Every structure is written in C-alpha cells, then in structure tokens.
mmCIF file of C-alpha atoms and ligand atoms in Angstrom:
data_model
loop_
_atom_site.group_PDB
_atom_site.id
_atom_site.type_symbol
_atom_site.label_atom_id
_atom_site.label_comp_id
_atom_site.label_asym_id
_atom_site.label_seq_id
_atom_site.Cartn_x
_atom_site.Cartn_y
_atom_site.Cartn_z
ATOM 1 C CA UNK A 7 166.951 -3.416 61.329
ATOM 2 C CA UNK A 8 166.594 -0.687 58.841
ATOM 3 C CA UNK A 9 170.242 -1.404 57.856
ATOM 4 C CA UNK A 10 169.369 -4.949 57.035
ATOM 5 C CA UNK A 11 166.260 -4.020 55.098
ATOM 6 C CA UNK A 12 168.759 -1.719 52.790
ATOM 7 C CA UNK A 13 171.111 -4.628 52.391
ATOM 8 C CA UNK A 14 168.470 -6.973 51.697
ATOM 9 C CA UNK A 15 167.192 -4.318 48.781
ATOM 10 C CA UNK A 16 170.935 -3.639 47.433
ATOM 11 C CA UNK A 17 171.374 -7.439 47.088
ATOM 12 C CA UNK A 18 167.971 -7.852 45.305
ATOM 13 C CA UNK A 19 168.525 -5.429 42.740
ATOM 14 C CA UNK A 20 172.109 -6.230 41.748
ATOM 15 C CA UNK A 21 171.203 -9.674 41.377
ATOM 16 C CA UNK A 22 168.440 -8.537 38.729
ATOM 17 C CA UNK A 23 170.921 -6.015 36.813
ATOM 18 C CA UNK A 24 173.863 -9.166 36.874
ATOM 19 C CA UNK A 25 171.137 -11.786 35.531
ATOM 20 C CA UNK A 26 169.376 -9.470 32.675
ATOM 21 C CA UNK A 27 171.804 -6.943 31.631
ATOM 22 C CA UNK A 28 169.190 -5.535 29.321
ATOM 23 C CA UNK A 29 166.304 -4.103 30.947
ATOM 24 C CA UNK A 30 162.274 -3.926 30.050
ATOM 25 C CA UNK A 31 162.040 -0.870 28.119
ATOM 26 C CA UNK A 32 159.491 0.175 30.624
ATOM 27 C CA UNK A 33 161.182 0.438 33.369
ATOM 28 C CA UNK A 34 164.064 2.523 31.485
ATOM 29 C CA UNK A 35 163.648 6.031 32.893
ATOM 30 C CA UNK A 36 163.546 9.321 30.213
ATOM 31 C CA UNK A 37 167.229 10.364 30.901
ATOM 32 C CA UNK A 38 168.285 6.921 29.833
ATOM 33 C CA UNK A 39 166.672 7.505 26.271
ATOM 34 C CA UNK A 40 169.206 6.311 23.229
ATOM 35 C CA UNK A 41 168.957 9.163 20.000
ATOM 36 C CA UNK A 42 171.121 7.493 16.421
ATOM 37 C CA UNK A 43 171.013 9.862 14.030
ATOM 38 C CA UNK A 44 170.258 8.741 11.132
ATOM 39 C CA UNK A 45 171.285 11.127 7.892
ATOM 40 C CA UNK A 46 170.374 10.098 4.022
ATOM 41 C CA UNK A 47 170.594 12.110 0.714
ATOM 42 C CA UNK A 48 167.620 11.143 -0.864
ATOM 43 C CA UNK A 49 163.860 13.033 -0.383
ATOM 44 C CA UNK A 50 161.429 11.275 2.583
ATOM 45 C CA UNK A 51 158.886 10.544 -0.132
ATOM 46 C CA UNK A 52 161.222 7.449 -1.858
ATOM 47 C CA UNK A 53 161.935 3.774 -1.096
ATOM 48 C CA UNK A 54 164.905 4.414 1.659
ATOM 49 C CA UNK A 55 163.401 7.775 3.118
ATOM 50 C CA UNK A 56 160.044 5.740 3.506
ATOM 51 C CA UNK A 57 161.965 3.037 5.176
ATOM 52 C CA UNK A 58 164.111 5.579 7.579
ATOM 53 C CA UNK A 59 161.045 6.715 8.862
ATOM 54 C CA UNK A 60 159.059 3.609 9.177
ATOM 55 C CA UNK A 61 161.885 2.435 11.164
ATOM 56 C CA UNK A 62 162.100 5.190 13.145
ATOM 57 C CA UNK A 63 158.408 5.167 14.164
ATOM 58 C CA UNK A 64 158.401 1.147 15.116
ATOM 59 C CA UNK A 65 161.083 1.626 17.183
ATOM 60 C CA UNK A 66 160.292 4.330 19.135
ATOM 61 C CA UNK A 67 156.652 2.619 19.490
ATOM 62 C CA UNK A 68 158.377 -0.423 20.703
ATOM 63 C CA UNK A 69 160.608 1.013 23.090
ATOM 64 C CA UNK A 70 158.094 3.181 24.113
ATOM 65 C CA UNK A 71 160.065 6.156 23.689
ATOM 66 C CA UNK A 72 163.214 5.048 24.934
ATOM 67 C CA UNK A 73 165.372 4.564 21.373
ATOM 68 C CA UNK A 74 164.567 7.229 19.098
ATOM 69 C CA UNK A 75 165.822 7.085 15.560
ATOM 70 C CA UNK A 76 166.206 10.685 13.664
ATOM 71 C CA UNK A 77 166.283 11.109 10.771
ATOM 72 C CA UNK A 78 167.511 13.749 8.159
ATOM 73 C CA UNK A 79 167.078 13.423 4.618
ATOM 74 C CA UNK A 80 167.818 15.478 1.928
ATOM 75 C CA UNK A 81 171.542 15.675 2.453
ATOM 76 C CA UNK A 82 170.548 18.176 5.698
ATOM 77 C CA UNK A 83 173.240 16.997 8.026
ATOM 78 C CA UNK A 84 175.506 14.971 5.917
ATOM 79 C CA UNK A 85 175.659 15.172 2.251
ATOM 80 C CA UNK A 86 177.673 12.357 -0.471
ATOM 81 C CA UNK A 87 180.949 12.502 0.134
ATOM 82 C CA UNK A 88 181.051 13.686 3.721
ATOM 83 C CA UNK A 89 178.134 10.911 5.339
ATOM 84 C CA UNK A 90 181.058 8.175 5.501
ATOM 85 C CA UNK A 91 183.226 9.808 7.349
ATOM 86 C CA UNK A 92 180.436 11.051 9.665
ATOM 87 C CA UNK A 93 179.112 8.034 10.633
ATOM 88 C CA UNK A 94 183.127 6.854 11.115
ATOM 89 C CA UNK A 95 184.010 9.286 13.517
ATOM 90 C CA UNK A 96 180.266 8.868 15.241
ATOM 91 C CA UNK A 97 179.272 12.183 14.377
ATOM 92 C CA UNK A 98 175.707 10.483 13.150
ATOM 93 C CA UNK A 99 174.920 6.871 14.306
ATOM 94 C CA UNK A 100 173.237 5.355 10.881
ATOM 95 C CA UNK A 101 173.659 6.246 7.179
ATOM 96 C CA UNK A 102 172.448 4.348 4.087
ATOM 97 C CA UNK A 103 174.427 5.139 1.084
ATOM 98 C CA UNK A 104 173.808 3.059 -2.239
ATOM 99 C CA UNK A 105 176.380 0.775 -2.503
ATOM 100 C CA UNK A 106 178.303 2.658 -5.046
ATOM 101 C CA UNK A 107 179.400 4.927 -2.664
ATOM 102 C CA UNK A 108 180.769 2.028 -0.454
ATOM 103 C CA UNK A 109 183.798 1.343 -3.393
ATOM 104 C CA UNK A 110 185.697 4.150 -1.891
ATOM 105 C CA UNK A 111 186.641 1.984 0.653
ATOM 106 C CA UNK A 112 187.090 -1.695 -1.060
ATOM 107 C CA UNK A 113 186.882 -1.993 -4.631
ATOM 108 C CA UNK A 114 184.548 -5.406 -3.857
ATOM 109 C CA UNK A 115 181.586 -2.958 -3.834
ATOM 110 C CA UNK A 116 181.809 -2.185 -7.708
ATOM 111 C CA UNK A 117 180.090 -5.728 -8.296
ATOM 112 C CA UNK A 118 176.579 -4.317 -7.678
ATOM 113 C CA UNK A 119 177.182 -1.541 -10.349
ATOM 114 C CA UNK A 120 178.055 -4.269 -12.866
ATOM 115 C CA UNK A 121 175.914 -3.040 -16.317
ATOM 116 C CA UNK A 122 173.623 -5.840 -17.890
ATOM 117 C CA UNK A 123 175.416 -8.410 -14.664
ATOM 118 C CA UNK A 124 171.725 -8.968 -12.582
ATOM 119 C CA UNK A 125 169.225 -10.603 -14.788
ATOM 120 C CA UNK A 126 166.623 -9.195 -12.393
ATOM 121 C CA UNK A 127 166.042 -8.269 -8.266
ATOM 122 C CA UNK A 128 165.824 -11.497 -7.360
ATOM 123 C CA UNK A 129 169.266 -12.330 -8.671
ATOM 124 C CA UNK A 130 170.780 -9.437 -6.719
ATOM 125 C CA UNK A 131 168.753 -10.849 -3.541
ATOM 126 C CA UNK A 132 170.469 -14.109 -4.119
ATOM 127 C CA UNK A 133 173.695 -12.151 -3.568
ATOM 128 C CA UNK A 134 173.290 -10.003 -0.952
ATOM 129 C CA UNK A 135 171.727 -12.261 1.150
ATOM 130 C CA UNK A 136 174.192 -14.840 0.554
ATOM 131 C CA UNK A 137 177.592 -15.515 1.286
ATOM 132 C CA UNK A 138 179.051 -12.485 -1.051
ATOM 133 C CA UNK A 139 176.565 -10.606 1.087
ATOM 134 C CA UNK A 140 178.490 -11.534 4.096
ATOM 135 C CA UNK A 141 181.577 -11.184 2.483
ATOM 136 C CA UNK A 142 180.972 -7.450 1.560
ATOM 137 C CA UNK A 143 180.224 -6.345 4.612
ATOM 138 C CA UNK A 144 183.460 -7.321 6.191
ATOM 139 C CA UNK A 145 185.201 -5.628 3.951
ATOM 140 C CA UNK A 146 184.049 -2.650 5.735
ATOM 141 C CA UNK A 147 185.021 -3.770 9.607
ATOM 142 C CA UNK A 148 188.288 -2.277 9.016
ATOM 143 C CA UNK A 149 186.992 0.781 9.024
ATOM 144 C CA UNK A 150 184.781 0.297 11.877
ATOM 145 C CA UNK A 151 181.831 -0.103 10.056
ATOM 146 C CA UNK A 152 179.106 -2.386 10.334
ATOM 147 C CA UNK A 153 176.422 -3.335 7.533
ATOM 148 C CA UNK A 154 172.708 -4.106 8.882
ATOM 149 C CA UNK A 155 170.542 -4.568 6.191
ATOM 150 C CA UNK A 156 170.345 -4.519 2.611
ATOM 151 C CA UNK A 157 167.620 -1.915 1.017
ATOM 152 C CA UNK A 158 167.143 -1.676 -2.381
ATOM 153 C CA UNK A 159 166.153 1.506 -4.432
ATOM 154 C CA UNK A 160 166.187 -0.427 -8.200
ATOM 155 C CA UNK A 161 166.993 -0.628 -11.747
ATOM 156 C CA UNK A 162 168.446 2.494 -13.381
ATOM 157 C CA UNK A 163 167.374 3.829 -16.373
ATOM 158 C CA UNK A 164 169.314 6.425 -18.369
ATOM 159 C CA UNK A 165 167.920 10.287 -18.774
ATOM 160 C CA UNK A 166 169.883 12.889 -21.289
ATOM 161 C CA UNK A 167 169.033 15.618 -23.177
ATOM 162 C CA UNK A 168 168.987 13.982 -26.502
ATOM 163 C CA UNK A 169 167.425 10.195 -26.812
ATOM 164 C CA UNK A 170 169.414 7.138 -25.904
ATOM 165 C CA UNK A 171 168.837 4.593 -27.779
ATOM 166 C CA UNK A 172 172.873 3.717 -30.315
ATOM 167 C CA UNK A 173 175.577 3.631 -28.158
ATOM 168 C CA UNK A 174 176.810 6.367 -30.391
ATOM 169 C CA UNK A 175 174.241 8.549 -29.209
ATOM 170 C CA UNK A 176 176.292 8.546 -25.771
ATOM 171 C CA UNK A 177 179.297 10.150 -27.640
ATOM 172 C CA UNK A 178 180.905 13.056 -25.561
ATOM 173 C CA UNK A 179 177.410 13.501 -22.972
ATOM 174 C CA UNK A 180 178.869 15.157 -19.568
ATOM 175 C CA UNK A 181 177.412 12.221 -17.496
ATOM 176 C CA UNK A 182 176.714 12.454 -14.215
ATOM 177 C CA UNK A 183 177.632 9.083 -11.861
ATOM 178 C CA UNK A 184 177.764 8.226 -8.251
ATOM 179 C CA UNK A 185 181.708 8.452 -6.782
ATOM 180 C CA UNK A 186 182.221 4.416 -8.120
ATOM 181 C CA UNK A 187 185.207 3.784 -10.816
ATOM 182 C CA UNK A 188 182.605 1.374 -12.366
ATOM 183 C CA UNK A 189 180.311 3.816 -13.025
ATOM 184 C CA UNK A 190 183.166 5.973 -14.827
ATOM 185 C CA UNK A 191 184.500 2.709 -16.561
ATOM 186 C CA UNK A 192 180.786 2.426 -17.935
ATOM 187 C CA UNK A 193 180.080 5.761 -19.471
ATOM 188 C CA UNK A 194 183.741 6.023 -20.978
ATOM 189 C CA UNK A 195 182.830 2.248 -22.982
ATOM 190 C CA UNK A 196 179.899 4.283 -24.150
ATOM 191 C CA UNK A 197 181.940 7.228 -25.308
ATOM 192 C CA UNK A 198 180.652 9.487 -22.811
ATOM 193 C CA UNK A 199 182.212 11.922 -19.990
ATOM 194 C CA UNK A 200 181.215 10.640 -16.704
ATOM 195 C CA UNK A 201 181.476 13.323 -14.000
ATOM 196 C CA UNK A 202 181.168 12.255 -10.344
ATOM 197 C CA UNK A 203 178.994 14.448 -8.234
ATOM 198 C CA UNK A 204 177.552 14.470 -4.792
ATOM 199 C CA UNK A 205 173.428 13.534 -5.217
ATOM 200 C CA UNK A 206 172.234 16.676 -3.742
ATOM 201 C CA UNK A 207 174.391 18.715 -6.600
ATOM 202 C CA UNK A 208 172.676 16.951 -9.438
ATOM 203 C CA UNK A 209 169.709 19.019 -10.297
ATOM 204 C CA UNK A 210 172.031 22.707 -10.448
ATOM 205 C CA UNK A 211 174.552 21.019 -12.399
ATOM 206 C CA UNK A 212 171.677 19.466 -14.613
ATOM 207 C CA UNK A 213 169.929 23.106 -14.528
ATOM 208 C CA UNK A 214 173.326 25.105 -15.474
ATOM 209 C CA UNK A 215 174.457 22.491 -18.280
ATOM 210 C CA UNK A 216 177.581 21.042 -16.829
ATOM 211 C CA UNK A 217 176.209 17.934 -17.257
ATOM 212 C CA UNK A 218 173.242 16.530 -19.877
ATOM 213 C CA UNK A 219 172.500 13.164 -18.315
ATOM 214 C CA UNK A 220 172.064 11.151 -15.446
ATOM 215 C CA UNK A 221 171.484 7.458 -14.097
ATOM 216 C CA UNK A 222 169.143 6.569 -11.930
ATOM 217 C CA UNK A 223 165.965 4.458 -11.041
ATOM 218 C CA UNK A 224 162.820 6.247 -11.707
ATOM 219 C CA UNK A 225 162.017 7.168 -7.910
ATOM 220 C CA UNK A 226 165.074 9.256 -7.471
ATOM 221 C CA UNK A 227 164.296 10.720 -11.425
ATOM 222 C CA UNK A 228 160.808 11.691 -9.914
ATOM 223 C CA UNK A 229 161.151 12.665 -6.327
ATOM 224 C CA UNK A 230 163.869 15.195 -7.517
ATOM 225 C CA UNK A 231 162.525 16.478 -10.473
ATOM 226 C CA UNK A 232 165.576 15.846 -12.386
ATOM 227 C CA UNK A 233 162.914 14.215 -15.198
ATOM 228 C CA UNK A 234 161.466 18.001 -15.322
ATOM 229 C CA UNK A 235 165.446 18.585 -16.859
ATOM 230 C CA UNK A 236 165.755 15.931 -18.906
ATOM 231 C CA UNK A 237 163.406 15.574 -22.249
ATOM 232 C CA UNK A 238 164.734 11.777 -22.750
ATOM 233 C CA UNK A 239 164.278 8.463 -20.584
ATOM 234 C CA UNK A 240 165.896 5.390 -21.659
ATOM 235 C CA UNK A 241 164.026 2.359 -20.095
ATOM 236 C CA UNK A 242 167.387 0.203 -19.992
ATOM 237 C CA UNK A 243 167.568 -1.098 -16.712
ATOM 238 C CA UNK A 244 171.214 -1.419 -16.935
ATOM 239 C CA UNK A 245 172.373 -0.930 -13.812
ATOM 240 C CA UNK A 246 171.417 -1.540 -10.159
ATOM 241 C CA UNK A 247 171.020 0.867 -7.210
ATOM 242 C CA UNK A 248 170.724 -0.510 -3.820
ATOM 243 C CA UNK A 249 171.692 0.739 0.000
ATOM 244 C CA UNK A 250 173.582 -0.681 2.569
ATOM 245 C CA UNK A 251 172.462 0.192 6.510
ATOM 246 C CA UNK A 252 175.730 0.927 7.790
ATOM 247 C CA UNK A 253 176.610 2.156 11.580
ATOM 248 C CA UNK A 254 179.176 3.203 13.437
ATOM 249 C CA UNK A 255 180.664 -0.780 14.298
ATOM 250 C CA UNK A 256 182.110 0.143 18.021
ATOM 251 C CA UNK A 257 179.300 2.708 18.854
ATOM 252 C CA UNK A 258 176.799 -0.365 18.121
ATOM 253 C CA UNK A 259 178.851 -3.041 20.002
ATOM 254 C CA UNK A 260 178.366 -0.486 22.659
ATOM 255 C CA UNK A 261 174.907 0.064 22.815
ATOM 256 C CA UNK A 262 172.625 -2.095 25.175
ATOM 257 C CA UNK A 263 171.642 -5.742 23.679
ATOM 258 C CA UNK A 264 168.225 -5.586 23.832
ATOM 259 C CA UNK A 265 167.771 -2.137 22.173
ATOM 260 C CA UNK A 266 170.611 -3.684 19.548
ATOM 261 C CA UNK A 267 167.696 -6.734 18.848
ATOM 262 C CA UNK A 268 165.004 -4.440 18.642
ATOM 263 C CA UNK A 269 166.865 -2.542 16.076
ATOM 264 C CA UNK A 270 167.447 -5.380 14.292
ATOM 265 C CA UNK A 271 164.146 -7.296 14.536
ATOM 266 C CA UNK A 272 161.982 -4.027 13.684
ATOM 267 C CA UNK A 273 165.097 -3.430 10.562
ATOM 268 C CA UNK A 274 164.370 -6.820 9.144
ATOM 269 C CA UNK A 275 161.022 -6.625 9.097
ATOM 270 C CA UNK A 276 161.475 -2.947 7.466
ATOM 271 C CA UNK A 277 163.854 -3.927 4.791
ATOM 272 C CA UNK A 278 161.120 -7.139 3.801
ATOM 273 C CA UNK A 279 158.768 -4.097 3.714
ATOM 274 C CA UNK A 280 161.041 -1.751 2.071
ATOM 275 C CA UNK A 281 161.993 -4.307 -0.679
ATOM 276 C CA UNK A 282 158.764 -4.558 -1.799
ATOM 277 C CA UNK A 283 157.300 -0.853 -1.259
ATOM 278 C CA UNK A 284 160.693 -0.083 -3.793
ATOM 279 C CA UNK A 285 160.028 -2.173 -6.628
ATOM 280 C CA UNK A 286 156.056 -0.653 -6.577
ATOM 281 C CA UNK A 287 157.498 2.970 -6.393
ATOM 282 C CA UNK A 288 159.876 2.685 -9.335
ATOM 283 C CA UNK A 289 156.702 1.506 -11.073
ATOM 284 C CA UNK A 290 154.196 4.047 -10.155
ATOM 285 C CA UNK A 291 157.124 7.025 -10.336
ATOM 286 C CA UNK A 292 157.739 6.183 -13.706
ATOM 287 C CA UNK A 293 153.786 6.198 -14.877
ATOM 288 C CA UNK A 294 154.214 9.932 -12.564
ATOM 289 C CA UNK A 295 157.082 11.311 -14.997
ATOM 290 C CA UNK A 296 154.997 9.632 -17.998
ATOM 291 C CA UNK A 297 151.973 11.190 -17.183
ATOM 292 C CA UNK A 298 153.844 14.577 -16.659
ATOM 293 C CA UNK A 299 154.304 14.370 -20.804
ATOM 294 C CA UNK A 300 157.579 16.140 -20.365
ATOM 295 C CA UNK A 301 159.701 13.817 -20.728
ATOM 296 C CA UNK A 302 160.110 10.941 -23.924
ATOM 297 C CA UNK A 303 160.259 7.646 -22.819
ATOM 298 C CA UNK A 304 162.050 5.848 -24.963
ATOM 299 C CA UNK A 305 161.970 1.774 -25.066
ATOM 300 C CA UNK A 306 165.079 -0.682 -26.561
ATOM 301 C CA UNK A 307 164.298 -3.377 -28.841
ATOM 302 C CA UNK A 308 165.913 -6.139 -27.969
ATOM 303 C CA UNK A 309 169.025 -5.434 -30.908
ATOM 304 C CA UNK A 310 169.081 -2.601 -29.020
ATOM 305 C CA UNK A 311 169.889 -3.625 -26.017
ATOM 306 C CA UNK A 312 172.392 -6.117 -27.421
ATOM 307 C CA UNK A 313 174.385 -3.577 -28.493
ATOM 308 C CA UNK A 314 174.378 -1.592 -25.581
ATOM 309 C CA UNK A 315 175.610 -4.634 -23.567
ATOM 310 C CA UNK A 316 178.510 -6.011 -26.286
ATOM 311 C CA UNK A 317 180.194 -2.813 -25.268
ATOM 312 C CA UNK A 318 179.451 -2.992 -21.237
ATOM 313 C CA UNK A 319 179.989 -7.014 -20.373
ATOM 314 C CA UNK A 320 183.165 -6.871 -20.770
ATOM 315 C CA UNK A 321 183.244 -5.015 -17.749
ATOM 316 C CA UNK A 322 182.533 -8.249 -15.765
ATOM 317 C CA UNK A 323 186.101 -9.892 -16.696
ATOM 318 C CA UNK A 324 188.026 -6.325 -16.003
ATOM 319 C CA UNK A 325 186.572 -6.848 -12.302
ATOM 320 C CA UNK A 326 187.515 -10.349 -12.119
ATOM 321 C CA UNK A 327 190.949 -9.240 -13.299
ATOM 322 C CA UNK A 328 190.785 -6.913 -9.943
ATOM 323 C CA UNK A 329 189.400 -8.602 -7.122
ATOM 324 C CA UNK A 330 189.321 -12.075 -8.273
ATOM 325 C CA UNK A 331 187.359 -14.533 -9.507
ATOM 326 C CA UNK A 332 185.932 -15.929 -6.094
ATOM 327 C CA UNK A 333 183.620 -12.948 -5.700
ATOM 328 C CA UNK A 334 181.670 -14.033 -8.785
HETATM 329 C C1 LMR B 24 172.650 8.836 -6.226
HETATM 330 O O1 LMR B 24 173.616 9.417 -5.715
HETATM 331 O O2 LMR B 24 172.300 8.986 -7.376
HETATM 332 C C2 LMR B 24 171.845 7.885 -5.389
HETATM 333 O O3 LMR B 24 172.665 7.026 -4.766
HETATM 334 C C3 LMR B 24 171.122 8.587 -4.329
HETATM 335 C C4 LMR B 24 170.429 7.596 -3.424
HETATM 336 O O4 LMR B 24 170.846 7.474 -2.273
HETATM 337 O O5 LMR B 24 169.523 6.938 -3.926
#
C-alpha cells in the first residue's frame, strides 16, 4: 500500500514538472535562487545606473527573491574595454555599454554616433525599435551576444578648455572619445586629436592635461564632475549616446523561461521608464553644472551650427561607402 501511495505521488509530480517547465516563483526554494551580475561604468545616480537598479529591485520583488540582479557601477567589476569580453566568457551575466563601444565588434554600430544624422530622440527611437534595430543586434549573435533593450543616455554636447564655438577653435584639442572609429573620424574633420580612453580614466587624464576636452551628454558631464575640469560647454547636441542591454546569448537561452519573461516584461517596462527619466536628467544636470557657475555655457547660432555640420555630414556617405547603403 505504502508503495502505491509513493508511486501515485512520483507520477503526480512529474506530470506537473513535464506540463509547466517553469515553476511559480513561490514554490522555488532559496538554493534555487538565479544571481546575473550586472556591471556598468557609469555612477548609480544617472539615466542607466537608475535603470540597473530599478530593474534590479522589480525583479527581485516579483520573483520574490528568487532572481536577483546585482549590480556594480562605477567600472567596480568590469571597466571599458574589459566588460565585453566579461560578459562573453560569462564572467558577469548583463552589461550595458553605449553603443559606441559595440563597433568593436561590427562596424554597423558606428550609425548611432553619426554627428548632426538624428534630427532628435524620436528619430533614433524610430531606428532602434525598428527593423535596423533588429538588424543590429544580430550582428552581435556571432559572438554570443544577445541585445535586450535599448536605453538611452542622450545628446552630447562638447566640453574643452577653451570655448567651442568655429570649427577652428577645435584645432589640435587632445580629445577624448569612446573606443568607436566614428568618433575618431569626427574630431580629426574638426582638426582635433581624438584619444580613445576607457570612461572611468577620463577625469585623471582631464585632471593631468593629456587631454582638454570631452563629449558627452550633460548627465555623465555632471555625475562625474568632469564639468568641475572643463571651463567651456558647447550646447551642440551633435552626437548621440545610447546603451544596448546585452547578455551572455547561451547563458540566457539557458536560464528558466519564466524567469527569462519576467526579465523581459519588468526590462520593457524599465527602458519606457528609463527613456523618459533620461531625457529629464540631461535637462535638470545641465541647469546643475549651470548653476555651479563654473563652467561657460556656450550656445550656437544657427550659422554656427551650419558650419560645424558642412564639415561632419559628410561622414554619413563615408559609412555608406562601408557597410552599405541598406542600413540607412
Ligand atoms: C562614455 O564612455 O563616455 C560613456 O559611454 C559612458 C556611459 O556608459 O555613459
């Protein structure tokens, strides 16, 4: 009899594991709990360090514990330069480098650092979350990496040491850039030295005078004090600076479904969230550095500007010329 009863209660609870693979997150015992690291270079009090931890906390209120997201900002575990290769080999489950970074592995990626190419966000929205969006991100699968989301940080403006405003005023400025040949394709149209540099070495090198200038949206400029080194803004909005959610692609494919949808439902509603909570930040960062009176904030006219982008468009047919016309 007892042998039966043991049967009967085998039987039952296979056929619940065979019909539901993923389990109520209730039910999931501590030992079973899933940890993704998640490692950033920016500070936790910007657009994507905001978003990290939102995330985070959502997640491990809606699994009740069981998925746990950590994060480390600040470059702590992984910093530019070494967080791709982390998240390749699994070392940390979930990076989000600005897309800049990505054109190390596919030259594709240099289309969101086209100069003067987005008229505004929601033009960059249009093409992330469209096919080219798509398109990017399988660029990456090679590599075994997967893109999740799209997070913006914003527009960059230009800081320096002397005002911006002629393109000769970029003449021989040690610039610094993220690692994207676009970037260093920019500042040498200008007539400047662009010097590629990990994020988290910025404000030494800024400090020490191996480089004058830098590129960047206001919320980066502020949360790292690199304004409090720089006695010139340049309100162009030249340039885009956005993230992509990338994971390890097999260690995802791996993990259990229904923790893989609630990382994705909670991540979309983040990255609505984080959208917005960005283009607000870059706004109330900048009235931060203004009100700081350090810094000059200097505003084009619209000649201005023209100039600036005669000399940068033609940056748009050059990357035609390289990946092809069907990505525009
Ligand atoms: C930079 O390197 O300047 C930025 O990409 C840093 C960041 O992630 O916003």
């Amino acid at each position: 009899m007892r042998k039966l009863l043991i049967l009967i209660l085998v039987l039952a609870f296979l056929a619940g594991g065979c019909q539901t693979p993923a389990r109520d997150f209730e039910q999931v015992s501590s030992q079973e709990k899933v940890i993704l690291k998640f490692s950033h270079v920016v500070g936790d009090n910007t657009p994507k360090g905001r978003a990290a931890r939102r995330w985070a906390q959502l997640v491990q209120e809606r699994s009740r514990g069981r998925v746990e997201i950590q994060v480390f900002p600040n470059s702590t575990l992984y910093k530019d330069g070494e967080e791709l290769a982390a998240v390749q080999k699994g070392y940390v489950q979930i990076i989000a480098p600005a897309t800049s970074k990505l054109t190390e592995f596919s030259p594709v990626w240099q289309l969101l650092d086209l100069p003067f190419y987005y008229e505004d966000i929601d033009a960059v929205h249009r093409l992330l979350d469209g096919p080219v969006g798509e398109k990017l991100k399988q660029s990456l699968f090679a590599r075994n990496l997967l893109v999740l989301a799209y997070w913006d940080n914003g527009f960059k403006v230009m800081a320096a040491n002397r005002p911006l405003v002629k393109v000769s005023d970029f003449r021989d400025l040690n610039f610094r850039i993220m690692n994207s040949p676009m970037l260093a394709k920019q500042f040498r149209r200008l007539g400047a030295n662009p010097v590629a540099m990990a994020f988290s070495d910025v404000y030494s090198a800024l400090e020490k005078g191996q480089v004058e200038g830098s590129e960047n949206p206001p919320s980066n400029l502020y949360s790292k004090k690199f304004y409090q080194l720089q006695k010139y803004i340049t309100l162009s909005n030249h340039g885009y600076v956005g993230y992509a959610v990338v994971v390890n692609k097999s260690q995802w494919e791996a993990l259990d479904q229904k923790i893989r949808q609630l990382l994705l439902d909670t991540l979309q509603e983040v990255t609505i969230w984080e959208r917005q909570e960005a283009f607000k930040q870059n706004l109330e960062d900048l009235e931060r550095i203004r009100r700081a009176q350090g810094t000059k904030i200097i505003e084009l006219t619209p000649e201005q500007r023209k100039e600036w982008q005669r000399i940068l468009m033609p940056l748009r047919e050059e990357l035609a010329q390289e990946i092809g016309e069907d990505w525009f």
